[in-house]
Short mmCIF file of C-alpha atoms in Angstrom, two decimals:
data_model
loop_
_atom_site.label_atom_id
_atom_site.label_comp_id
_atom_site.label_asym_id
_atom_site.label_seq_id
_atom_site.Cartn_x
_atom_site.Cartn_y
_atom_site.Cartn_z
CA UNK A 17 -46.32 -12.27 -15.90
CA UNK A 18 -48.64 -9.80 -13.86
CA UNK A 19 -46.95 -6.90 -12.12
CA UNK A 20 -46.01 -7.90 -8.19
CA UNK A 21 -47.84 -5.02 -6.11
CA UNK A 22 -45.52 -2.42 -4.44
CA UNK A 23 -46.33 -3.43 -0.82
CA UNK A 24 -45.51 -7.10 -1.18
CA UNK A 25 -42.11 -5.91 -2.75
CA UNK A 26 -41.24 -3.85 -0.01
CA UNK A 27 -42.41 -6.58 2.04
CA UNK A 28 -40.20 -8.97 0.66
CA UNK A 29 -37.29 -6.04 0.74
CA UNK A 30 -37.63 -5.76 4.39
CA UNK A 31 -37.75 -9.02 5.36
CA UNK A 32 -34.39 -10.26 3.52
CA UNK A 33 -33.26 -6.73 5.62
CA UNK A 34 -30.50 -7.97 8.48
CA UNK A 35 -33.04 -5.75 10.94
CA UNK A 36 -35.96 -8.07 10.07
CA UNK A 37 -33.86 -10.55 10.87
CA UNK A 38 -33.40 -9.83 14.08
CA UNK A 39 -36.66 -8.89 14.60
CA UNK A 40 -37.49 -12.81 14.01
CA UNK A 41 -34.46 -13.72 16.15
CA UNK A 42 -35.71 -12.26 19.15
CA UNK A 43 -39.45 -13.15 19.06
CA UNK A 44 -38.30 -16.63 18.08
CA UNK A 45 -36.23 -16.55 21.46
CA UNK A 46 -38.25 -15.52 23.82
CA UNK A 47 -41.21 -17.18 22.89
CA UNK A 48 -38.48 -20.24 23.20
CA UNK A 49 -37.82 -19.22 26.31
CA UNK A 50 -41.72 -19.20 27.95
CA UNK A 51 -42.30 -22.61 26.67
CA UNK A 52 -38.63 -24.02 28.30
CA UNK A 53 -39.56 -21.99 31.86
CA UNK A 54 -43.37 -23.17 31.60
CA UNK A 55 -41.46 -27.00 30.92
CA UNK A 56 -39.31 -26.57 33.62
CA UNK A 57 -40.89 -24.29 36.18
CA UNK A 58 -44.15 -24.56 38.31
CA UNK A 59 -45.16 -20.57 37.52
CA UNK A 60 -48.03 -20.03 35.32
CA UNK A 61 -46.92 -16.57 33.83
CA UNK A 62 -42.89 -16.96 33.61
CA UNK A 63 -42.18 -13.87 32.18
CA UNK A 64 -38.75 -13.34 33.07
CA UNK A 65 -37.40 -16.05 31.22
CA UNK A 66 -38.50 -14.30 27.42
CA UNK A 67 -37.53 -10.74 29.27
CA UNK A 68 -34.08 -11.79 30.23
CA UNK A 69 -33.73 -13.83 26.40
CA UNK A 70 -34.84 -10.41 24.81
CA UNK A 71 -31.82 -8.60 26.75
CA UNK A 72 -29.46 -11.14 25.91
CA UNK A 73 -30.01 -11.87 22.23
CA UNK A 74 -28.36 -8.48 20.59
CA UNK A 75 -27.72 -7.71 17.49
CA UNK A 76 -24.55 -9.70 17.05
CA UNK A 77 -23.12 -12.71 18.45
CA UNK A 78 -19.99 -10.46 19.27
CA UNK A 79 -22.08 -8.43 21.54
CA UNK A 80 -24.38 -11.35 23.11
CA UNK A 81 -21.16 -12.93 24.16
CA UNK A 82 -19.24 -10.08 25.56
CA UNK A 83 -22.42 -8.20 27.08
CA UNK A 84 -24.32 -11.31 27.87
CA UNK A 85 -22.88 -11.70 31.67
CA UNK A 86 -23.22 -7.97 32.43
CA UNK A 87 -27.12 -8.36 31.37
CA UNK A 88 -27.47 -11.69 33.15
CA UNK A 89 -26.15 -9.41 36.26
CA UNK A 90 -28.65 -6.76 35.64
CA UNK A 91 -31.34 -8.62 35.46
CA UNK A 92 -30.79 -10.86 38.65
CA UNK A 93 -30.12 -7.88 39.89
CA UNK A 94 -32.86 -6.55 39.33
CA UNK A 95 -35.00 -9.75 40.03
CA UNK A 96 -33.85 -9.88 43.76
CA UNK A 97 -34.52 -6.43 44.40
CA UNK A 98 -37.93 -6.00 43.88
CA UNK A 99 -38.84 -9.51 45.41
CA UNK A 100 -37.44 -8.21 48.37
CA UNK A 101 -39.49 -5.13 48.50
CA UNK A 102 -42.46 -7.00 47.39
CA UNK A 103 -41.76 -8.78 50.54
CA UNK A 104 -41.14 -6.18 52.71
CA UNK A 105 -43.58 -3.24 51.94
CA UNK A 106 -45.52 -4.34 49.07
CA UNK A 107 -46.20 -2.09 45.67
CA UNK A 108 -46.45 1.74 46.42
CA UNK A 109 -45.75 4.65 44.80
CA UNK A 110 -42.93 5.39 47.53
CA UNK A 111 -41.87 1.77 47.23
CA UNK A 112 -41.77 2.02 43.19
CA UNK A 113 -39.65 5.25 43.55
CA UNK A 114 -37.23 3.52 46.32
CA UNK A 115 -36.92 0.06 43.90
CA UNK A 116 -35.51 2.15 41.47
CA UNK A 117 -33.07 4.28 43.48
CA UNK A 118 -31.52 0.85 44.92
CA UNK A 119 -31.58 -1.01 41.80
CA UNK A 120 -29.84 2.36 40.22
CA UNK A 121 -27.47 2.38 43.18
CA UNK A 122 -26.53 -1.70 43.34
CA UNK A 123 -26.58 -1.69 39.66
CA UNK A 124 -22.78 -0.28 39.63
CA UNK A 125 -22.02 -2.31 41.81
CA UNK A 126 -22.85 -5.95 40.23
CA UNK A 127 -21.01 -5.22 37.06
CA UNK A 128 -24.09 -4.52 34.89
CA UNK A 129 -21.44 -2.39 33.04
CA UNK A 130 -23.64 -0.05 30.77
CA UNK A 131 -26.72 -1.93 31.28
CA UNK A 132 -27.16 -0.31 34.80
CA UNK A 133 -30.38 1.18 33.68
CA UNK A 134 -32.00 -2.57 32.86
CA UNK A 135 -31.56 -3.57 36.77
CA UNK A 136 -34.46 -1.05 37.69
CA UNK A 137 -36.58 -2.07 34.16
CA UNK A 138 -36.26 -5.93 35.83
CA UNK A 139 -37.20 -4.93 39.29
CA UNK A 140 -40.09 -3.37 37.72
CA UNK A 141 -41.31 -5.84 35.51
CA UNK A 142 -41.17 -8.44 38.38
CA UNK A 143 -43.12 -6.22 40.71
CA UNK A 144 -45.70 -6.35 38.67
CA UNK A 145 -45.51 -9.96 38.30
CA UNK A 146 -45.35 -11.03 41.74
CA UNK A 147 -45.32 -9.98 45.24
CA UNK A 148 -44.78 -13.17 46.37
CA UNK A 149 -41.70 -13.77 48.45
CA UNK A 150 -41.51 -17.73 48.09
CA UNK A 151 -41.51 -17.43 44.46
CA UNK A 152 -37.98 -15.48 44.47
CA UNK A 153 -35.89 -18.68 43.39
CA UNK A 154 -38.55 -19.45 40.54
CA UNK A 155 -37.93 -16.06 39.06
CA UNK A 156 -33.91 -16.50 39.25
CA UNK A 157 -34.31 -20.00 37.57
CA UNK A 158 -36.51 -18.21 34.93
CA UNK A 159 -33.54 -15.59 34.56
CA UNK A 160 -31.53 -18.28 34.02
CA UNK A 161 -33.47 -19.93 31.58
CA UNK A 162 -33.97 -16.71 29.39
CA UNK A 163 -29.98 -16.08 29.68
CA UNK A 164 -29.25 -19.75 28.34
CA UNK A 165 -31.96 -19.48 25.69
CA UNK A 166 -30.71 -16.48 24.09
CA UNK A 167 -26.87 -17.44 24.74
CA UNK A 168 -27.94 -20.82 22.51
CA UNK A 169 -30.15 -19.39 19.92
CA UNK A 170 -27.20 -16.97 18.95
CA UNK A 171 -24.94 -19.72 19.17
CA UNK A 172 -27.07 -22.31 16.78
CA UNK A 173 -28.48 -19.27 14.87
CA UNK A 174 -26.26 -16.84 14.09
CA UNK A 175 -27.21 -13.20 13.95
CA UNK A 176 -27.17 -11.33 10.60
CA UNK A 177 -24.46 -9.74 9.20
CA UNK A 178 -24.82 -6.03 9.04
CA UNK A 179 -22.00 -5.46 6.27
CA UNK A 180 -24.61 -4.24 3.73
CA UNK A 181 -26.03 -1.94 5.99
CA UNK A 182 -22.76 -0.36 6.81
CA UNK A 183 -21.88 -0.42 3.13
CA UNK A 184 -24.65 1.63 1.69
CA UNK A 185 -23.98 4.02 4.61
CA UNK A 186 -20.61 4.12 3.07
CA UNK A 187 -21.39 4.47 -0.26
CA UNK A 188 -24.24 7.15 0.45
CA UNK A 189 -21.78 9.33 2.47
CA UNK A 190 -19.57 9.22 -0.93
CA UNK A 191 -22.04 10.64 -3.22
CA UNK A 192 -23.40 12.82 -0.97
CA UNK A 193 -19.25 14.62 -1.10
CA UNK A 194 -19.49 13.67 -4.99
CA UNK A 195 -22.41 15.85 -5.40
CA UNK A 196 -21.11 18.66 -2.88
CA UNK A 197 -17.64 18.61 -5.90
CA UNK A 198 -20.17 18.70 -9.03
CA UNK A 199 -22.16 21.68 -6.58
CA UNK A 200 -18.70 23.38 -6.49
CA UNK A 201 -17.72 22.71 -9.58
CA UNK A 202 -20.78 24.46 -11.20
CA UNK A 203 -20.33 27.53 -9.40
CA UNK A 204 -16.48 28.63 -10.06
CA UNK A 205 -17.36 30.00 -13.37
CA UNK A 206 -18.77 33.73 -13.57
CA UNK A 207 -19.05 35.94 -10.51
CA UNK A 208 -19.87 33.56 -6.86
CA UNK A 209 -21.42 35.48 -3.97
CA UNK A 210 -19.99 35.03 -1.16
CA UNK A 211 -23.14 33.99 0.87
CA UNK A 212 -23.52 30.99 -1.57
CA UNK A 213 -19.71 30.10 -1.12
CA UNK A 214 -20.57 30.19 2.33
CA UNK A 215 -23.49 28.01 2.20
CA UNK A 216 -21.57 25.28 0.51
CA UNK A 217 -18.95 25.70 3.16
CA UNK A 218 -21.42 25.17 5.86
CA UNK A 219 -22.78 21.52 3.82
CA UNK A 220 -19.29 20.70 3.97
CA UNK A 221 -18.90 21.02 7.07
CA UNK A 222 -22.19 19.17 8.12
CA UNK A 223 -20.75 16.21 6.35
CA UNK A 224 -18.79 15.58 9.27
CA UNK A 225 -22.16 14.69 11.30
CA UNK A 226 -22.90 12.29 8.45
CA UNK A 227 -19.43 10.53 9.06
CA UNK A 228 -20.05 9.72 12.85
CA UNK A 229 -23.36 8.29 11.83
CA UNK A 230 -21.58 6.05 9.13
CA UNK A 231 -18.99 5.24 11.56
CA UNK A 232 -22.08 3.96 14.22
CA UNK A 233 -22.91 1.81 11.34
CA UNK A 234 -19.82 0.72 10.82
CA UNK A 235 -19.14 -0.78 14.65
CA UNK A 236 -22.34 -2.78 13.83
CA UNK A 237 -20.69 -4.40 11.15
CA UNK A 238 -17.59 -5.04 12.50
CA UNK A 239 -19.52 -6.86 15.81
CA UNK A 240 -21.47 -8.82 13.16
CA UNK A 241 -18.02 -10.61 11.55
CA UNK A 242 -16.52 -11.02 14.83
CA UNK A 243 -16.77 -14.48 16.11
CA UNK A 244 -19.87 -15.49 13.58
CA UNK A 245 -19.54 -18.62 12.06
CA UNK A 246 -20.93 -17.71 8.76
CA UNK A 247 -18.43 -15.26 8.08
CA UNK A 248 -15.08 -16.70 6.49
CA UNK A 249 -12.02 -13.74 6.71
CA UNK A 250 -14.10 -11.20 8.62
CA UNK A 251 -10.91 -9.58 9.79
CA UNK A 252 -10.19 -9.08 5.91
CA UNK A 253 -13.90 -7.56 5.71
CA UNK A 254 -13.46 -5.54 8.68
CA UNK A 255 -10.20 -3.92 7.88
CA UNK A 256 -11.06 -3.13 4.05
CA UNK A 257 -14.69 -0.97 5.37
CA UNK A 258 -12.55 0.69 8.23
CA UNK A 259 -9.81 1.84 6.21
CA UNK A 260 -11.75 2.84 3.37
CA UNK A 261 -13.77 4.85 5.82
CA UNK A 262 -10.47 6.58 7.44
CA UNK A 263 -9.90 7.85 3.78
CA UNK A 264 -13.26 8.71 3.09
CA UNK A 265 -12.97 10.97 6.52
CA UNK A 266 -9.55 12.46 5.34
CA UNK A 267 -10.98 13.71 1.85
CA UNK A 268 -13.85 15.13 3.76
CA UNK A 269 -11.68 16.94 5.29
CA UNK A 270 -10.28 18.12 2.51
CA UNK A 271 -13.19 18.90 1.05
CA UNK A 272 -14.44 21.54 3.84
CA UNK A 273 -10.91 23.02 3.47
CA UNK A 274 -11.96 23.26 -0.61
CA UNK A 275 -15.00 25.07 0.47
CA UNK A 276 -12.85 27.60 2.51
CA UNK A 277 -10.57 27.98 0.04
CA UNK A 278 -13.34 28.74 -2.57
CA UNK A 279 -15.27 31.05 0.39
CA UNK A 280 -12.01 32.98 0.92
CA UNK A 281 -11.16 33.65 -2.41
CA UNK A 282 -14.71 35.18 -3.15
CA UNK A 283 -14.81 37.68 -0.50
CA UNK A 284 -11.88 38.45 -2.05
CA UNK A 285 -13.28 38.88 -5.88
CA UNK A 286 -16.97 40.61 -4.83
CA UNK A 287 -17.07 42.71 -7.69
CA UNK A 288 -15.60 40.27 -10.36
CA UNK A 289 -15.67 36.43 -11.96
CA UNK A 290 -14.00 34.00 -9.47
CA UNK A 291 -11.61 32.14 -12.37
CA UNK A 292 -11.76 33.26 -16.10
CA UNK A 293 -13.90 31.25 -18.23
CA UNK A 294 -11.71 28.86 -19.57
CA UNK A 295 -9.88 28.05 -15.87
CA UNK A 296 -13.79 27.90 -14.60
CA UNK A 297 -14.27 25.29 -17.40
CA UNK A 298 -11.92 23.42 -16.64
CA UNK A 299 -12.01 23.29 -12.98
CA UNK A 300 -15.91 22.04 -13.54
CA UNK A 301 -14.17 19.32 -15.06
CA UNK A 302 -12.23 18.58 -12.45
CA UNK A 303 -14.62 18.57 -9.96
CA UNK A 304 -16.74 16.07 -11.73
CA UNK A 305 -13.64 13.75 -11.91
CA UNK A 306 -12.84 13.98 -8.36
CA UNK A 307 -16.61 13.50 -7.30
CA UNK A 308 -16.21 10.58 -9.20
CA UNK A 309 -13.41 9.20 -7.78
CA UNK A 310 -14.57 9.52 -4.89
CA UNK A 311 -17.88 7.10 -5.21
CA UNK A 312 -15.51 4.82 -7.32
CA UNK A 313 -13.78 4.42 -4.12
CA UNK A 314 -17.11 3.94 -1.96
CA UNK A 315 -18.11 0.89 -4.59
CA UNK A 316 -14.83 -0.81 -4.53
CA UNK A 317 -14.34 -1.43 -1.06
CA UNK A 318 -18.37 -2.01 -0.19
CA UNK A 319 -18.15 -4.37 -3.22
CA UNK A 320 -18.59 -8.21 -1.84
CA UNK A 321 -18.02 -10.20 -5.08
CA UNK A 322 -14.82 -9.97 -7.23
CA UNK A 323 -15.63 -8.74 -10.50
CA UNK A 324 -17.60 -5.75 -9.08
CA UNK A 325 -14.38 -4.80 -7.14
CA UNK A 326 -12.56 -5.27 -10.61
CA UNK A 327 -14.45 -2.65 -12.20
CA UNK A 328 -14.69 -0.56 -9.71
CA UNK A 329 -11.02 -0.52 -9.39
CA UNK A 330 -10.70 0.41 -13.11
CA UNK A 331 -13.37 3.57 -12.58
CA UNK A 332 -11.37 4.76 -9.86
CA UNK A 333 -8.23 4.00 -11.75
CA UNK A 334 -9.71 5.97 -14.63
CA UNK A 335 -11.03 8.71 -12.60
CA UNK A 336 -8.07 9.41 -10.78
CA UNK A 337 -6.42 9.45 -14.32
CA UNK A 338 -8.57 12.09 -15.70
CA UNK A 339 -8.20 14.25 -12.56
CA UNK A 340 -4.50 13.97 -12.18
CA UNK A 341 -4.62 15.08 -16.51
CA UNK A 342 -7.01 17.78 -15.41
CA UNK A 343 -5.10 19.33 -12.48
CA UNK A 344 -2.26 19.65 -14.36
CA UNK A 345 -3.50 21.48 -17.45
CA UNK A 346 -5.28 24.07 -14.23
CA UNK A 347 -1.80 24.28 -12.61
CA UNK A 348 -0.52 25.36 -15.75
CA UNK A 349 -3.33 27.65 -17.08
CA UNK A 350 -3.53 29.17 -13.09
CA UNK A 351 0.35 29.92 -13.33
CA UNK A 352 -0.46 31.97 -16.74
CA UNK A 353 -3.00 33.95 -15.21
CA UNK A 354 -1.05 34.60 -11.98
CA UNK A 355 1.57 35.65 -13.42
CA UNK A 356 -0.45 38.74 -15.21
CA UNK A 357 -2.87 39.05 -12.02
CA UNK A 358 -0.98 38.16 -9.06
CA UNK A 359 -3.76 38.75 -6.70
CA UNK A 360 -4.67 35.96 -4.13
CA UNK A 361 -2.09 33.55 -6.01
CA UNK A 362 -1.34 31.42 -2.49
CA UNK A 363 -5.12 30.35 -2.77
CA UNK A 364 -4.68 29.29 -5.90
CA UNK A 365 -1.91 27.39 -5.00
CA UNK A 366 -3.98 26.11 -2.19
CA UNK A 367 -6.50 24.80 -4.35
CA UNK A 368 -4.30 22.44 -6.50
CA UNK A 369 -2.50 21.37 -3.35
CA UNK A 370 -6.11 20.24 -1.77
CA UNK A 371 -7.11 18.34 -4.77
CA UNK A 372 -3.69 16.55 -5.20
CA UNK A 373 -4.09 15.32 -1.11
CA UNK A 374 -7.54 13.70 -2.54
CA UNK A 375 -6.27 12.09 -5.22
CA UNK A 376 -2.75 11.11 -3.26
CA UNK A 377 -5.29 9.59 -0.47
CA UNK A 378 -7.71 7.73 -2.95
CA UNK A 379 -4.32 6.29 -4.91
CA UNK A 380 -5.22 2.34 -5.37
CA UNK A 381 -1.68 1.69 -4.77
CA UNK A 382 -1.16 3.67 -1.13
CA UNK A 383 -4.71 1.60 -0.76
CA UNK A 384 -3.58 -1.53 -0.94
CA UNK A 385 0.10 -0.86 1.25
CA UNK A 386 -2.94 0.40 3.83
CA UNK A 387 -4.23 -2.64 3.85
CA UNK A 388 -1.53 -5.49 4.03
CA UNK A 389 -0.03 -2.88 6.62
CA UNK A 390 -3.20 -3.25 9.32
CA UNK A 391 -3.96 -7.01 8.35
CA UNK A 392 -0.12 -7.80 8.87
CA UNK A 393 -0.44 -5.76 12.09
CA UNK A 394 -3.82 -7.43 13.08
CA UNK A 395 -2.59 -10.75 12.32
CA UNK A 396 0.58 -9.48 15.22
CA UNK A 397 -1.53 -8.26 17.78
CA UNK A 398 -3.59 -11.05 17.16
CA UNK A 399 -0.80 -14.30 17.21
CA UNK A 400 -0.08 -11.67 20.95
CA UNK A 401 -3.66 -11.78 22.62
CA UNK A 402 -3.87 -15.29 21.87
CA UNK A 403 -0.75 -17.19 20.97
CA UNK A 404 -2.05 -20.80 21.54
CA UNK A 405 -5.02 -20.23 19.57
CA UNK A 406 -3.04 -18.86 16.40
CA UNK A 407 -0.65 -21.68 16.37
CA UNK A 408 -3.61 -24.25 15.83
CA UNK A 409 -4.69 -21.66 13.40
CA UNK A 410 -1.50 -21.87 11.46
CA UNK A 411 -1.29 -25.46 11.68
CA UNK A 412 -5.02 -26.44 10.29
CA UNK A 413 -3.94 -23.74 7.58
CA UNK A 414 -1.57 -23.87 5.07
CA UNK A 415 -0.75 -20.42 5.02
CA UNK A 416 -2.97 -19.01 7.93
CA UNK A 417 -6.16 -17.07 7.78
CA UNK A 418 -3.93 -13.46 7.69
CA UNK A 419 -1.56 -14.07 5.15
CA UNK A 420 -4.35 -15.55 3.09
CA UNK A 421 -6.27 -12.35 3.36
CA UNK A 422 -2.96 -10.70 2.87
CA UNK A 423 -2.62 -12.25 -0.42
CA UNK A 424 -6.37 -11.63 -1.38
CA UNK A 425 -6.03 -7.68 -1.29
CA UNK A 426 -2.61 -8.22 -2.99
CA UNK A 427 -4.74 -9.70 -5.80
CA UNK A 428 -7.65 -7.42 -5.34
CA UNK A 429 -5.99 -4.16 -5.27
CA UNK A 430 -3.24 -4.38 -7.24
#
């Protein structure tokens, strides 16, 4: 079988990609669009119909539908403003400058919400269109046409689920802290400057930029499962990522409180080894354990088909194991050495209490309380938002959507 060339298998990579996707999406509806407003309007050029379908087919159905009005308003908005200064003093550069200001100004004022900005991006588009006052209702019926184009096409075509996306954020975020451990790890035994103690303080502590960008990714994802028909228990989807990432954040945390720990107690020891060997040793090998915990956990809740999650549940089982085995043969050799060189004992201390609130936070069994906790309190806030709709929920279910998810964790993270 001859070898596929690299391009074509990125190609195909990127096009099975859920941003592809939605590159097709909108092409496909706006060119939709033009051909519906050249059908049902007497313009040659109707360009705002595939401009307003661009603006209203997002990135997830969640979005169209709850942003979808507010960028309807924009554009209209928009649309009516610069026909009536195409009307009234033609296109200038004083006129341009004035279109905006109004359509900035108006723009809070027609509920455009956050898409103020696309009022004056409409007015300008349709100035250079037209300057053609009679032609004011053709471009609002083209507006119209764009907005019910887009609001269909995500409706009959549902946008693409960004859950991969936000799960390889995930999972990247947790070896990038399993490879800040192992970087720890290999630097406790013999004598640690303090400027390199520092510098691994200061990687911890960019992690927390890292997090915000996983957690953008992650708001994608949810909008993706929420109202799109081919998701079946999103809410169980949605809750498992966001939870996972809330511990995730927690032993990050931790982990820049490690790095202090580890920075504090070498300015203390600038002349000497930071742990005797065998204590060095062994904290190496705890390290590694944690580290590997820690992208155990990524994999099992990013994991989307059952007998991944399985065995990614035993790793972390395994690794959390081999920590908790670890830590306590440290605790033991650190209270021997203490004990004959009492010096900066408290940090000591505080090292074995850090690592036992990362393995206490990654425990599968506090995991899996977590999570029937927030999908029994989703399914309540739900059944309160919208009672009528939950009842016909319950009664075309069995056992209703969240105490079937309920039931699935139970199983899955036992």
């Amino acid at each position: 079988m001859p070898d596929v060339p690299e391009p074509m298998v990125k190609l195909v990579r990127w096009t099975a990609e859920p941003a592809a996707a939605q590159i097709l999406r909108s092409t496909a509806a706006a060119v939709l669009s033009y051909v519906v407003a050249l059908w049902l309007t007497p313009q040659p050029a109707p360009l705002t119909a595939p401009l307003t379908a661009l603006l209203v087919v997002q990135v997830t159905l969640y979005s169209t539908l709850t942003t979808g009005i507010n960028r309807v308003n924009a554009v209209i908005a928009g649309v009516l403003i610069a026909i009536g200064f195409s009307t009234l003093v033609g296109l200038s550069w004083w006129s341009l400058g004035l279109t905006i200001l109004t359509s900035l100004v108006i723009g809070r004022f027609v509920r455009a919400g956050e898409f103020v900005i696309e009022v004056a991006i409409s007015a300008m588009l349709v100035l250079g269109v037209t300057r053609v006052a009679n032609t004011a209702w053709d471009r609002i019926f083209e507006t119209l046409i764009g907005a019910a184009v887009g609001l269909l096409f995500n409706l009959l075509f549902a946008p693409p689920v960004w859950v991969q996306s936000a799960g390889g954020s995930i999972e990247s975020l947790a070896r990038r802290m399993g490879g800040l451990f192992r970087d720890m790890g290999g630097e406790v035994a013999g004598h640690l400057p303090v400027e390199r103690a520092a510098s691994r303080l200061h990687e911890a502590r960019r992690v927390d930029h890292a997090i915000v960008e996983v957690d953008a990714s992650l708001r994608q994802a949810e909008d993706s499962l929420r109202w799109n028909p081919r998701v079946r228990e999103g809410a169980l989807s949605r809750i498992v990522l966001r939870t996972g990432l809330d511990t995730l954040e927690i032993c990050a945390v931790v982990l820049r409180v490690m790095s202090r720990t580890l920075t504090d107690l070498a300015k203390q020891r600038t002349d000497e080894e930071l742990f005797p060997d065998d204590v060095a040793g062994e904290l190496e090998i705890l390290f590694d354990h944690v580290a590997y915990a820690i992208e155990s956990f990524a994999v099992l809740i990013t994991s989307q088909v059952s007998a991944n999650a399985q065995t990614a549940e035993d790793r972390l089982a395994q690794a959390l194991t081999d920590s908790a085995l670890s830590r306590d043969r440290i605790a033991d050799m650190l209270l021997l050495k203490v004990q004959e060189h009492p010096r900066q004992w408290q940090l000591h201390g505080a090292l074995l209490a850090e690592v036992d609130r990362i393995l206490d936070e990654l425990a599968v069994e506090k995991r899996s309380e977590r999570l029937v906790e927030e999908l029994d309190r989703y399914g309540s806030e739900a059944s309160e938002r919208h009672p009528r709709l939950q009842m016909i929920k319950r009664r075309l279910s069995d056992s209703g959507v969240y105490r079937r998810s309920s039931r699935v964790v139970r199983g899955a993270f036992k």
